[in-house]
């Protein structure tokens, strides 16, 4: 087989969505057709193969239809099921990631026991007033190792 025939065969192979045994059978049929065409026209290029056998996807569809209606339907259903599965998986990942970031957002907004909410402007307290207040509190109420 020449380069153009190999190129056409590989493009048809990409469009064949079926089991390995069926794919090998269909590719053998295609190789026979391509060999017959190549014997008739040994210097044919890729465009001539496309003109003779049709676009690779159309040729693959025609080969798949030769398997029979029941196999073709099974292949189509399997392809549809795989595609839907991929969509569901992508949607599930999107929902999980969105839920995670929503949870993190609401968690960051939650108030806990260490949260200080200041409603009025800050008032500056003189240092000696603070020292006097600390002196009036019992020593066991101090949260630091002070006087």
Coordinates of C-alpha atoms in Angstrom, one line a residue:
X1 CA 0.0 0.0 0.0
X2 CA 1.3 3.5 -0.8
X3 CA 1.4 6.4 1.5
X4 CA -1.9 7.9 0.4
X5 CA -3.7 4.6 0.9
X6 CA -2.2 4.3 4.4
X7 CA -3.3 7.8 5.2
X8 CA -6.9 7.1 4.0
X9 CA -7.0 3.8 5.9
X10 CA -5.8 5.5 9.2
X11 CA -8.4 8.2 8.9
X12 CA -11.2 5.7 8.3
X13 CA -9.9 3.6 11.2
X14 CA -10.3 6.7 13.5
X15 CA -14.0 6.9 12.6
X16 CA -14.7 3.2 13.2
X17 CA -16.4 2.9 16.5
X18 CA -16.8 -0.8 17.1
X19 CA -15.2 -3.7 18.8
X20 CA -11.7 -4.9 17.9
X21 CA -12.8 -8.0 16.0
X22 CA -15.3 -6.1 13.9
X23 CA -12.8 -3.3 13.3
X24 CA -10.2 -5.7 12.1
X25 CA -12.8 -7.4 9.8
X26 CA -13.9 -4.0 8.4
X27 CA -10.3 -2.8 7.9
X28 CA -9.5 -6.0 6.0
X29 CA -12.4 -5.3 3.7
X30 CA -11.1 -1.7 3.2
X31 CA -7.6 -2.9 2.6
X32 CA -8.8 -5.2 -0.2
X33 CA -10.8 -2.4 -1.8
X34 CA -7.8 0.0 -1.5
X35 CA -5.4 -2.7 -3.0
X36 CA -7.8 -3.2 -5.9
X37 CA -7.9 0.5 -6.5
X38 CA -4.1 0.8 -6.2
X39 CA -3.6 -1.9 -8.8
X40 CA -5.8 0.0 -11.2
X41 CA -4.2 3.4 -10.4
X42 CA -0.7 2.9 -8.8
X43 CA 0.1 6.6 -8.6
X44 CA -3.2 7.8 -7.1
X45 CA -2.9 10.4 -4.4
X46 CA -5.1 10.9 -1.3
X47 CA -7.6 13.2 -3.1
X48 CA -8.3 10.5 -5.6
X49 CA -8.9 8.0 -2.8
X50 CA -11.4 10.4 -1.3
X51 CA -13.0 11.0 -4.6
X52 CA -13.4 7.2 -5.2
X53 CA -14.4 6.0 -1.7
X54 CA -15.8 9.2 -0.2
X55 CA -14.8 11.1 2.9
X56 CA -13.2 8.8 5.5
X57 CA -16.0 9.3 8.0
X58 CA -18.6 8.5 5.3
X59 CA -16.6 5.4 4.3
X60 CA -16.4 4.3 7.9
X61 CA -20.2 4.7 8.3
X62 CA -20.8 2.7 5.2
X63 CA -18.5 -0.1 6.5
X64 CA -20.2 0.0 9.8
X65 CA -23.6 -0.3 8.2
X66 CA -22.4 -3.5 6.5
X67 CA -22.2 -5.2 9.9
X68 CA -25.9 -5.3 10.2
X69 CA -28.6 -3.2 11.8
X70 CA -28.5 -4.8 15.2
X71 CA -24.7 -4.4 15.6
X72 CA -24.8 -0.9 14.2
X73 CA -27.5 0.0 16.8
X74 CA -25.5 -1.5 19.6
X75 CA -22.4 0.4 18.6
X76 CA -24.4 3.6 18.3
X77 CA -26.0 3.1 21.8
X78 CA -22.6 2.3 23.3
X79 CA -21.1 5.5 21.8
X80 CA -24.1 7.5 23.1
X81 CA -23.7 5.9 26.5
X82 CA -20.0 6.8 26.7
X83 CA -20.6 10.3 25.6
X84 CA -23.4 10.8 28.2
X85 CA -21.2 9.3 30.9
X86 CA -18.5 11.8 30.1
X87 CA -21.0 14.7 30.3
X88 CA -22.2 13.4 33.7
X89 CA -18.7 13.0 35.0
X90 CA -17.8 16.6 33.9
X91 CA -21.0 17.9 35.5
X92 CA -20.3 16.0 38.7
X93 CA -16.8 17.4 39.0
X94 CA -18.1 20.9 38.3
X95 CA -20.8 20.5 41.1
X96 CA -18.2 19.1 43.6
X97 CA -15.7 21.9 42.9
X98 CA -18.5 24.6 43.1
X99 CA -19.7 23.1 46.4
X100 CA -16.2 23.0 47.8
X101 CA -15.6 26.7 47.0
X102 CA -19.1 27.7 48.3
X103 CA -18.4 25.9 51.6
X104 CA -15.0 27.5 51.9
X105 CA -16.5 30.9 51.2
X106 CA -19.3 30.6 53.8
X107 CA -16.8 29.1 56.3
X108 CA -14.6 32.2 55.9
X109 CA -17.6 34.4 56.7
X110 CA -18.6 32.5 59.8
X111 CA -18.0 34.1 63.2
X112 CA -16.3 32.1 65.9
X113 CA -15.4 32.8 69.6
X114 CA -12.2 34.6 68.6
X115 CA -14.0 37.0 66.3
X116 CA -14.1 40.6 67.4
X117 CA -16.7 42.8 65.9
X118 CA -16.1 46.6 66.3
X119 CA -19.3 48.6 65.9
X120 CA -18.0 52.0 66.8
X121 CA -14.8 53.8 66.0
X122 CA -11.8 52.7 68.1
X123 CA -11.1 54.8 71.2
X124 CA -7.5 55.3 72.2
X125 CA -6.9 54.5 75.8
X126 CA -4.0 55.9 77.7
X127 CA -1.3 53.5 78.9
X128 CA -1.6 54.5 82.6
X129 CA -5.4 53.8 82.5
X130 CA -4.7 50.4 81.2
X131 CA -2.0 49.7 83.9
X132 CA -4.5 50.9 86.6
X133 CA -7.2 48.5 85.2
X134 CA -4.8 45.7 85.2
X135 CA -3.7 46.4 88.8
X136 CA -7.4 46.3 90.0
X137 CA -7.9 42.8 88.5
X138 CA -6.9 39.7 90.4
X139 CA -3.6 38.1 89.5
X140 CA -5.2 34.8 88.5
X141 CA -7.4 36.6 85.9
X142 CA -4.3 37.9 84.0
X143 CA -3.7 36.1 80.7
X144 CA 0.0 36.9 80.6
X145 CA 2.9 36.7 83.0
X146 CA 2.6 40.3 84.2
X147 CA 3.0 42.0 87.7

